[in-house]
Tab-separated table of C-alpha atoms (C1' of nucleotides) in Angstrom:
chain	number	residue	atom	x	y	z
U	1	UNK	CA	24.204	20.767	-14.475
U	2	UNK	CA	23.056	23.387	-12.032
U	3	UNK	CA	21.179	26.355	-13.400
U	4	UNK	CA	18.108	24.795	-14.888
U	5	UNK	CA	14.653	26.158	-14.329
U	6	UNK	CA	12.656	24.413	-11.566
U	7	UNK	CA	12.152	20.804	-12.465
U	8	UNK	CA	8.400	20.642	-12.709
U	9	UNK	CA	8.217	23.493	-15.186
U	10	UNK	CA	11.026	22.602	-17.557
U	11	UNK	CA	10.290	21.081	-20.936
U	12	UNK	CA	12.227	17.889	-21.550
U	13	UNK	CA	12.215	15.361	-24.333
U	14	UNK	CA	8.897	13.723	-25.039
U	15	UNK	CA	7.491	13.983	-21.545
U	16	UNK	CA	4.463	16.268	-21.542
U	17	UNK	CA	5.215	18.529	-18.588
U	18	UNK	CA	2.700	20.191	-16.271
U	19	UNK	CA	1.770	23.825	-16.704
U	20	UNK	CA	2.183	26.061	-13.690
U	21	UNK	CA	-1.550	26.024	-13.255
U	22	UNK	CA	-1.820	22.257	-13.537
U	23	UNK	CA	0.950	21.948	-11.060
U	24	UNK	CA	-0.867	24.201	-8.609
U	25	UNK	CA	-3.952	22.019	-8.822
U	26	UNK	CA	-1.972	18.842	-8.494
U	27	UNK	CA	-0.212	20.055	-5.391
U	28	UNK	CA	-3.479	21.253	-3.931
U	29	UNK	CA	-4.834	17.779	-4.472
U	30	UNK	CA	-1.810	16.145	-2.922
U	31	UNK	CA	-1.827	18.362	0.122
U	32	UNK	CA	-5.570	18.606	0.462
U	33	UNK	CA	-6.296	14.924	0.281
U	34	UNK	CA	-3.606	13.980	2.781
U	35	UNK	CA	-4.695	16.663	5.182
U	36	UNK	CA	-8.303	15.551	4.763
U	37	UNK	CA	-7.631	11.874	5.282
U	38	UNK	CA	-5.327	12.551	8.206
U	39	UNK	CA	-8.006	14.611	9.890
U	40	UNK	CA	-10.717	12.009	9.395
U	41	UNK	CA	-8.348	9.358	10.669
U	42	UNK	CA	-7.392	11.388	13.708
U	43	UNK	CA	-11.032	12.134	14.574
U	44	UNK	CA	-11.907	8.465	14.359
U	45	UNK	CA	-8.967	7.379	16.484
U	46	UNK	CA	-9.569	9.942	19.177
U	47	UNK	CA	-13.260	9.268	19.529
U	48	UNK	CA	-13.424	5.535	18.851
U	49	UNK	CA	-9.902	4.113	18.643
U	50	UNK	CA	-10.537	3.119	15.049
U	51	UNK	CA	-8.344	3.822	12.058
U	52	UNK	CA	-9.830	4.960	8.781
U	53	UNK	CA	-9.113	1.597	7.185
U	54	UNK	CA	-10.626	-0.347	10.038
U	55	UNK	CA	-13.674	1.867	9.792
U	56	UNK	CA	-13.957	1.244	6.074
U	57	UNK	CA	-13.839	-2.472	6.627
U	58	UNK	CA	-16.589	-2.306	9.225
U	59	UNK	CA	-18.726	-0.260	6.845
U	60	UNK	CA	-18.369	-2.794	4.054
U	61	UNK	CA	-19.215	-5.660	6.360
U	62	UNK	CA	-22.248	-3.844	7.726
U	63	UNK	CA	-23.672	-3.459	4.239
U	64	UNK	CA	-23.042	-6.995	3.067
U	65	UNK	CA	-25.636	-9.759	3.233
U	66	UNK	CA	-25.259	-11.578	6.555
U	67	UNK	CA	-22.831	-8.829	7.453
U	68	UNK	CA	-20.077	-11.039	6.168
U	69	UNK	CA	-17.670	-10.940	3.262
U	70	UNK	CA	-14.919	-13.247	2.124
U	71	UNK	CA	-11.392	-12.105	2.783
U	72	UNK	CA	-10.353	-11.713	-0.840
U	73	UNK	CA	-13.511	-9.847	-1.733
U	74	UNK	CA	-13.035	-7.551	1.222
U	75	UNK	CA	-9.472	-6.918	0.149
U	76	UNK	CA	-10.674	-5.968	-3.314
U	77	UNK	CA	-13.367	-3.644	-2.015
U	78	UNK	CA	-11.067	-1.563	0.137
U	79	UNK	CA	-8.047	-1.951	-2.160
U	80	UNK	CA	-5.727	-3.634	0.301
U	81	UNK	CA	-3.472	-6.642	-0.067
U	82	UNK	CA	-4.781	-9.984	1.136
U	83	UNK	CA	-2.058	-10.098	3.714
U	84	UNK	CA	-3.030	-6.748	5.108
U	85	UNK	CA	-6.644	-7.828	5.400
U	86	UNK	CA	-5.598	-10.935	7.275
U	87	UNK	CA	-3.672	-8.871	9.810
U	88	UNK	CA	-6.326	-6.199	10.169
U	89	UNK	CA	-9.135	-8.708	10.602
U	90	UNK	CA	-6.998	-10.446	13.204
U	91	UNK	CA	-6.858	-7.210	15.176
U	92	UNK	CA	-10.562	-6.512	14.780
U	93	UNK	CA	-11.239	-10.068	15.846
U	94	UNK	CA	-9.130	-9.639	18.949
U	95	UNK	CA	-11.161	-6.523	19.684
U	96	UNK	CA	-14.348	-8.537	19.325
U	97	UNK	CA	-15.741	-6.524	16.432
U	98	UNK	CA	-15.385	-9.231	13.806
U	99	UNK	CA	-15.495	-13.011	13.797
U	100	UNK	CA	-14.202	-15.500	11.270
U	101	UNK	CA	-16.357	-18.075	9.572
U	102	UNK	CA	-15.854	-20.848	7.047
U	103	UNK	CA	-17.140	-20.245	3.556
U	104	UNK	CA	-19.842	-22.742	2.720
U	105	UNK	CA	-19.115	-23.097	-0.990
U	106	UNK	CA	-15.320	-23.120	-0.964
U	107	UNK	CA	-13.252	-25.132	1.447
U	108	UNK	CA	-10.426	-22.628	1.651
U	109	UNK	CA	-12.690	-19.608	1.827
U	110	UNK	CA	-12.792	-17.622	5.059
U	111	UNK	CA	-15.415	-15.014	5.758
U	112	UNK	CA	-15.205	-12.059	8.076
U	113	UNK	CA	-18.428	-11.436	9.977
U	114	UNK	CA	-19.363	-8.245	11.770
U	115	UNK	CA	-20.346	-8.969	15.372
U	116	UNK	CA	-23.049	-7.091	17.232
U	117	UNK	CA	-20.363	-5.307	19.165
U	118	UNK	CA	-18.641	-4.367	15.922
U	119	UNK	CA	-21.898	-3.018	14.611
U	120	UNK	CA	-22.447	-0.987	17.745
U	121	UNK	CA	-18.986	0.547	17.520
U	122	UNK	CA	-19.562	1.321	13.868
U	123	UNK	CA	-22.890	2.976	14.580
U	124	UNK	CA	-21.120	5.332	16.974
U	125	UNK	CA	-18.136	5.951	14.754
U	126	UNK	CA	-20.296	6.725	11.747
U	127	UNK	CA	-21.453	9.927	13.402
U	128	UNK	CA	-17.913	11.166	13.798
U	129	UNK	CA	-16.968	10.162	10.301
U	130	UNK	CA	-19.963	11.605	8.512
U	131	UNK	CA	-19.744	14.855	10.408
U	132	UNK	CA	-16.127	15.065	9.294
U	133	UNK	CA	-16.903	14.439	5.645
U	134	UNK	CA	-19.501	17.153	5.850
U	135	UNK	CA	-17.472	19.866	7.477
U	136	UNK	CA	-14.158	19.138	5.775
U	137	UNK	CA	-15.292	18.225	2.280
U	138	UNK	CA	-18.935	18.886	1.469
U	139	UNK	CA	-18.888	22.304	3.082
U	140	UNK	CA	-15.886	23.256	0.983
U	141	UNK	CA	-17.490	22.636	-2.394
U	142	UNK	CA	-20.414	23.999	-4.347
U	143	UNK	CA	-22.860	21.470	-5.719
U	144	UNK	CA	-21.282	21.705	-9.170
U	145	UNK	CA	-17.750	21.383	-7.868
U	146	UNK	CA	-18.763	18.419	-5.796
U	147	UNK	CA	-20.317	16.745	-8.805
U	148	UNK	CA	-17.210	17.426	-10.836
U	149	UNK	CA	-15.111	15.827	-8.134
U	150	UNK	CA	-17.265	12.745	-8.302
U	151	UNK	CA	-16.979	12.475	-12.052
U	152	UNK	CA	-13.205	12.823	-12.047
U	153	UNK	CA	-12.715	10.244	-9.358
U	154	UNK	CA	-15.078	7.791	-10.977
U	155	UNK	CA	-13.157	8.018	-14.230
U	156	UNK	CA	-9.900	7.432	-12.429
U	157	UNK	CA	-11.273	4.390	-10.694
U	158	UNK	CA	-12.568	3.191	-14.019
U	159	UNK	CA	-9.136	3.523	-15.553
U	160	UNK	CA	-7.084	2.094	-12.688
U	161	UNK	CA	-9.682	0.188	-10.739
U	162	UNK	CA	-8.854	-3.482	-11.238
U	163	UNK	CA	-5.477	-4.113	-9.715
U	164	UNK	CA	-3.226	-6.898	-8.642
U	165	UNK	CA	-1.653	-7.220	-5.208
B	1	UNK	CA	-31.292	-4.309	16.789
B	2	UNK	CA	-30.977	-5.875	13.395
B	3	UNK	CA	-33.285	-4.631	10.688
B	4	UNK	CA	-32.191	-1.034	10.272
B	5	UNK	CA	-31.634	0.612	6.923
B	6	UNK	CA	-27.996	0.728	5.772
B	7	UNK	CA	-25.990	2.852	8.141
B	8	UNK	CA	-24.852	5.621	5.824
B	9	UNK	CA	-28.358	6.455	4.718
B	10	UNK	CA	-30.216	6.438	8.005
B	11	UNK	CA	-31.120	9.679	9.714
B	12	UNK	CA	-30.013	9.785	13.321
B	13	UNK	CA	-30.146	12.423	15.997
B	14	UNK	CA	-28.432	15.693	15.160
B	15	UNK	CA	-25.856	14.229	12.812
B	16	UNK	CA	-26.399	15.539	9.283
B	17	UNK	CA	-26.215	12.371	7.223
B	18	UNK	CA	-24.980	12.013	3.645
B	19	UNK	CA	-27.429	11.777	0.781
B	20	UNK	CA	-27.095	8.775	-1.485
B	21	UNK	CA	-25.572	11.022	-4.095
B	22	UNK	CA	-23.105	12.607	-1.667
B	23	UNK	CA	-22.185	9.185	-0.512
B	24	UNK	CA	-21.495	8.074	-4.062
B	25	UNK	CA	-19.141	10.989	-4.582
B	26	UNK	CA	-17.414	10.466	-1.269
B	27	UNK	CA	-16.772	6.822	-2.037
B	28	UNK	CA	-15.539	7.680	-5.488
B	29	UNK	CA	-13.113	10.078	-3.896
B	30	UNK	CA	-11.976	7.518	-1.353
B	31	UNK	CA	-11.453	4.814	-3.929
B	32	UNK	CA	-10.180	7.053	-6.671
B	33	UNK	CA	-7.563	8.836	-4.641
B	34	UNK	CA	-6.153	5.662	-3.132
B	35	UNK	CA	-6.040	3.952	-6.486
B	36	UNK	CA	-4.391	7.027	-7.981
B	37	UNK	CA	-1.781	7.410	-5.276
B	38	UNK	CA	-1.070	3.688	-5.256
B	39	UNK	CA	-0.478	3.711	-8.983
B	40	UNK	CA	1.841	6.733	-8.880
B	41	UNK	CA	3.715	5.129	-6.009
B	42	UNK	CA	4.025	1.821	-7.803
B	43	UNK	CA	5.283	3.457	-10.988
B	44	UNK	CA	7.905	5.380	-9.058
B	45	UNK	CA	9.084	2.338	-7.164
B	46	UNK	CA	9.325	0.131	-10.209
B	47	UNK	CA	11.208	2.616	-12.329
B	48	UNK	CA	13.344	4.378	-9.733
B	49	UNK	CA	13.021	2.588	-6.381
B	50	UNK	CA	11.529	5.722	-4.872
B	51	UNK	CA	8.374	5.988	-2.819
B	52	UNK	CA	5.921	8.791	-3.388
B	53	UNK	CA	6.911	10.450	-0.131
B	54	UNK	CA	10.608	10.215	-0.864
B	55	UNK	CA	9.930	11.727	-4.248
B	56	UNK	CA	8.001	14.597	-2.716
B	57	UNK	CA	10.844	15.344	-0.367
B	58	UNK	CA	13.342	15.421	-3.210
B	59	UNK	CA	11.086	17.789	-5.123
B	60	UNK	CA	10.844	20.204	-2.216
B	61	UNK	CA	14.573	20.159	-1.707
B	62	UNK	CA	15.248	20.729	-5.392
B	63	UNK	CA	13.155	23.878	-5.340
B	64	UNK	CA	14.572	25.356	-2.177
B	65	UNK	CA	17.412	27.886	-2.098
B	66	UNK	CA	20.700	25.996	-1.816
B	67	UNK	CA	18.631	22.885	-2.366
B	68	UNK	CA	18.388	22.583	1.368
B	69	UNK	CA	15.613	22.846	3.933
B	70	UNK	CA	15.564	22.490	7.687
B	71	UNK	CA	14.047	19.295	9.012
B	72	UNK	CA	11.063	20.868	10.725
B	73	UNK	CA	10.240	23.011	7.709
B	74	UNK	CA	10.465	19.987	5.454
B	75	UNK	CA	8.162	18.088	7.773
B	76	UNK	CA	5.635	20.895	7.582
B	77	UNK	CA	5.800	21.125	3.794
B	78	UNK	CA	5.050	17.484	3.172
B	79	UNK	CA	2.794	17.072	6.210
B	80	UNK	CA	4.787	14.376	7.965
B	81	UNK	CA	5.824	14.058	11.582
B	82	UNK	CA	9.310	15.201	12.545
B	83	UNK	CA	10.168	11.672	13.466
B	84	UNK	CA	9.166	10.366	10.104
B	85	UNK	CA	11.291	12.968	8.371
B	86	UNK	CA	14.292	11.975	10.451
B	87	UNK	CA	13.891	8.353	9.393
B	88	UNK	CA	13.210	9.103	5.764
B	89	UNK	CA	16.124	11.490	5.458
B	90	UNK	CA	18.332	8.863	7.079
B	91	UNK	CA	17.367	6.439	4.313
B	92	UNK	CA	17.871	8.992	1.566
B	93	UNK	CA	21.211	9.865	3.119
B	94	UNK	CA	22.272	6.242	3.103
B	95	UNK	CA	21.311	6.149	-0.564
B	96	UNK	CA	23.487	9.178	-1.206
B	97	UNK	CA	20.669	11.395	-2.415
B	98	UNK	CA	20.645	13.758	0.535
B	99	UNK	CA	23.255	15.036	2.970
B	100	UNK	CA	22.855	16.602	6.384
B	101	UNK	CA	24.203	20.023	7.256
B	102	UNK	CA	24.298	22.242	10.306
B	103	UNK	CA	22.010	25.233	10.277
B	104	UNK	CA	24.075	28.409	10.426
B	105	UNK	CA	21.664	30.502	12.475
B	106	UNK	CA	20.466	27.919	14.999
B	107	UNK	CA	22.744	25.544	16.843
B	108	UNK	CA	20.233	22.733	16.983
B	109	UNK	CA	19.039	23.189	13.439
B	110	UNK	CA	19.791	20.453	10.916
B	111	UNK	CA	19.316	20.953	7.230
B	112	UNK	CA	18.741	18.344	4.571
B	113	UNK	CA	20.635	19.060	1.359
B	114	UNK	CA	19.952	17.495	-2.013
B	115	UNK	CA	23.134	15.995	-3.467
B	116	UNK	CA	23.964	15.993	-7.152
B	117	UNK	CA	23.154	12.322	-7.249
B	118	UNK	CA	19.823	13.014	-5.586
B	119	UNK	CA	19.094	15.652	-8.165
B	120	UNK	CA	19.964	13.302	-10.980
B	121	UNK	CA	17.645	10.612	-9.630
B	122	UNK	CA	14.900	13.175	-9.222
B	123	UNK	CA	15.330	14.407	-12.780
B	124	UNK	CA	14.748	10.875	-13.998
B	125	UNK	CA	11.891	10.140	-11.659
B	126	UNK	CA	10.086	13.341	-12.531
B	127	UNK	CA	9.392	11.993	-16.020
B	128	UNK	CA	7.658	8.951	-14.623
B	129	UNK	CA	5.723	10.942	-12.091
B	130	UNK	CA	4.545	13.691	-14.400
B	131	UNK	CA	3.516	11.247	-17.060
B	132	UNK	CA	1.479	9.479	-14.433
B	133	UNK	CA	-0.265	12.619	-13.234
B	134	UNK	CA	-1.123	13.370	-16.822
B	135	UNK	CA	-2.527	10.064	-17.838
B	136	UNK	CA	-4.251	9.163	-14.574
B	137	UNK	CA	-5.579	12.538	-13.489
B	138	UNK	CA	-5.373	15.330	-16.055
B	139	UNK	CA	-6.635	13.135	-18.849
B	140	UNK	CA	-9.637	12.189	-16.758
B	141	UNK	CA	-10.931	15.709	-16.213
B	142	UNK	CA	-12.187	18.534	-18.361
B	143	UNK	CA	-10.576	21.912	-17.820
B	144	UNK	CA	-13.532	23.051	-15.710
B	145	UNK	CA	-13.604	19.911	-13.628
B	146	UNK	CA	-9.904	20.173	-13.073
B	147	UNK	CA	-10.243	23.757	-11.917
B	148	UNK	CA	-13.066	22.788	-9.592
B	149	UNK	CA	-10.874	20.097	-8.098
B	150	UNK	CA	-8.194	22.653	-7.430
B	151	UNK	CA	-10.589	25.015	-5.719
B	152	UNK	CA	-12.049	22.354	-3.467
B	153	UNK	CA	-8.681	21.070	-2.376
B	154	UNK	CA	-7.318	24.534	-1.740
B	155	UNK	CA	-10.243	25.302	0.524
B	156	UNK	CA	-9.723	22.097	2.429
B	157	UNK	CA	-6.062	22.850	2.930
B	158	UNK	CA	-7.032	26.323	4.048
B	159	UNK	CA	-9.392	24.903	6.622
B	160	UNK	CA	-7.207	22.085	7.920
B	161	UNK	CA	-3.782	23.174	6.797
B	162	UNK	CA	-1.926	24.134	9.945
B	163	UNK	CA	-1.609	21.058	12.085
B	164	UNK	CA	0.343	19.650	14.969
B	165	UNK	CA	2.160	16.339	14.903
C	1	DC	C1'	-7.247	-41.248	-10.773
C	2	DG	C1'	-2.843	-38.592	-10.647
C	3	DC	C1'	-0.590	-34.742	-12.071
C	4	DA	C1'	0.500	-29.898	-12.596
C	5	DC	C1'	-1.370	-25.313	-11.925
C	6	DT	C1'	-3.955	-21.763	-9.871
C	7	DT	C1'	-6.281	-19.458	-6.105
C	8	DG	C1'	-7.435	-18.189	-0.986
C	9	DA	C1'	-5.547	-17.288	3.042
C	10	DT	C1'	-2.039	-17.279	6.593
C	11	DT	C1'	2.607	-16.712	8.409
C	12	DG	C1'	6.981	-14.548	9.814
C	13	DA	C1'	10.369	-11.359	8.971
C	14	DA	C1'	11.735	-6.866	7.050
C	15	DA	C1'	10.583	-2.213	6.206
C	16	DG	C1'	8.137	1.881	7.341
C	17	DT	C1'	5.355	4.708	10.562
C	18	DT	C1'	3.808	6.451	14.924
C	19	DA	C1'	4.189	7.661	19.899
C	20	DA	C1'	6.719	8.879	23.666
C	21	DA	C1'	10.908	9.715	25.971
C	22	DC	C1'	15.012	12.171	25.565
C	23	DC	C1'	18.914	15.526	24.857
C	24	DA	C1'	20.642	19.833	23.288
C	25	DC	C1'	20.091	24.408	22.453
C	26	DC	C1'	17.590	28.761	22.392
C	27	DA	C1'	14.921	32.544	24.706
C	28	DG	C1'	13.142	35.063	28.431
C	29	DC	C1'	13.255	36.278	33.084
C	30	DT	C1'	15.280	37.294	37.922
H	1	DA	C1'	25.072	33.818	35.688
H	2	DG	C1'	21.260	30.628	36.841
H	3	DC	C1'	16.404	29.036	36.163
H	4	DT	C1'	12.564	27.876	33.463
H	5	DG	C1'	9.988	26.763	29.592
H	6	DG	C1'	9.807	25.861	24.830
H	7	DT	C1'	11.552	24.249	20.295
H	8	DG	C1'	14.427	21.122	17.019
H	9	DG	C1'	15.836	16.826	16.258
H	10	DT	C1'	16.943	12.097	17.293
H	11	DT	C1'	16.110	7.695	19.443
H	12	DT	C1'	13.690	3.621	21.039
H	13	DA	C1'	9.971	0.650	21.172
H	14	DA	C1'	5.403	-0.548	19.666
H	15	DC	C1'	2.620	-0.973	15.933
H	16	DT	C1'	1.212	-1.394	10.980
H	17	DT	C1'	2.148	-2.568	6.308
H	18	DT	C1'	4.647	-5.046	2.843
H	19	DC	C1'	7.141	-8.907	0.880
H	20	DA	C1'	8.120	-13.550	0.115
H	21	DA	C1'	7.358	-18.136	1.463
H	22	DT	C1'	4.081	-21.577	2.732
H	23	DC	C1'	0.066	-24.525	2.908
H	24	DA	C1'	-4.388	-26.144	1.766
H	25	DA	C1'	-7.972	-26.678	-1.402
H	26	DG	C1'	-9.931	-25.998	-5.907
H	27	DT	C1'	-9.514	-26.741	-11.240
H	28	DG	C1'	-8.256	-28.780	-15.511
H	29	DC	C1'	-6.362	-32.323	-18.200
H	30	DG	C1'	-3.798	-36.598	-19.713
DNA sequence: CGCACTTGATTGAAAGTTAAACCACCAGCT
DNA sequence: AGCTGGTGGTTTAACTTTCAATCAAGTGCG
C-alpha cells in the first residue's frame, strides 16, 4: 500500500481527478485567498481593532435602511450562524458600535442598529480596507482577469448560495 | 453627519475608492470563497470527520519524503501559526493519523509523520474533496476563466506570500 | 380557543484559534 | 567553556466559533 503516485494525481474509480494544471490553480486559490484574507484582517485589526467579519457586519448595517437589520437577515447576508451573529453583535454592542432594537412587525425579532460611533469607526476603517483590496487584489489582475474572477465567484454563489446553519 | 452616499462608493481624500463594478466583483469573491470553503469543509466533516485544515495537513504530509515534515515547515506550507499546528497535530495524533518524531539533524526539531491509518483516511477523503472542487469550482469556470483565476491568485501569493506569525 | 409545529434569537459549554510567556537547543562570539 | 541572541516547539490563558439546548413568539389547523 505504499508506492502509489501522489494522491492528487492518481486516477481512482469513478472520481474525476484533478489534472496537474487544475491542481496548481486550485492550490493557488487556496493559498492566495487565505493569504489575502489574513492580510486584510491583520490590517484592519492593527489600524482599527476590527476583525474582517466585524467590519463586514458594520458595512451591511451602514447600507441598510435605518442602518438596521434583523439578526437572522444579517446572519444570512454575511453567511454566519445565528449564534455567531448574536455573540458578535454582543461584542460590537459592548464596544458601542451597535445597539439592539425590537422589531416592530415581529415580537421575537431583534434588530441590530449601527450607532453614530459605529459609523464613525467604519468610515475610518473603510479607508484601510479599500486600500488593501486595491493593492492586494485589484492591482494583481488585468481588467479581463478581474471580470473573470467575478463571473466565477458569482456562479459559485449561485450554486451554493442558499444554505442552512 | 447623516446623509452621505453609501460608504463604498463615496470619494474621500487620497484613498482610491472602488468602482461599483469593482465592488460587485469584490463582494462576489468574498461571498463566493466563503461559501465554497464552507461547503468543502462541511462535505469533509460529514463524510470523514475531517476539517479542511486537517485535510490540507494530511495532504502535505502524504506528499513529503518519508511522509513527514517538521512542524515549522508544515506551518509555513499551510499558512498557520506554529501554535495552531501544535494543537492540530496533537488532535491528529490522538486520532492515530499522525505520529511525532525527533528531527535527526536538529535537537529541538519535531517532525509530524503520516501514519498508515492517516494515509488510509486521506485516500478516502480525497475523493470527497476532489469531487467538491470539481463540481463547485471547476464546473463553474471556463478554461480561460480558470486560468485567469490561477494567475491572479499566484500573483497575490507572490506579493503577500512570506509572512510572520 | 387549544394544540402542535415552526421560526427567531439567546444561552452555556465544548472545541478551535490566537497571543504571549516559556523552555530547550542551536549558533556565534570572546 | 561561558555568554548572548535567535529559532523551534509547546504551553497556558484569553478569545472566538460551533453545537446543542432552551425559550418566546408566530403560524396553521382541528
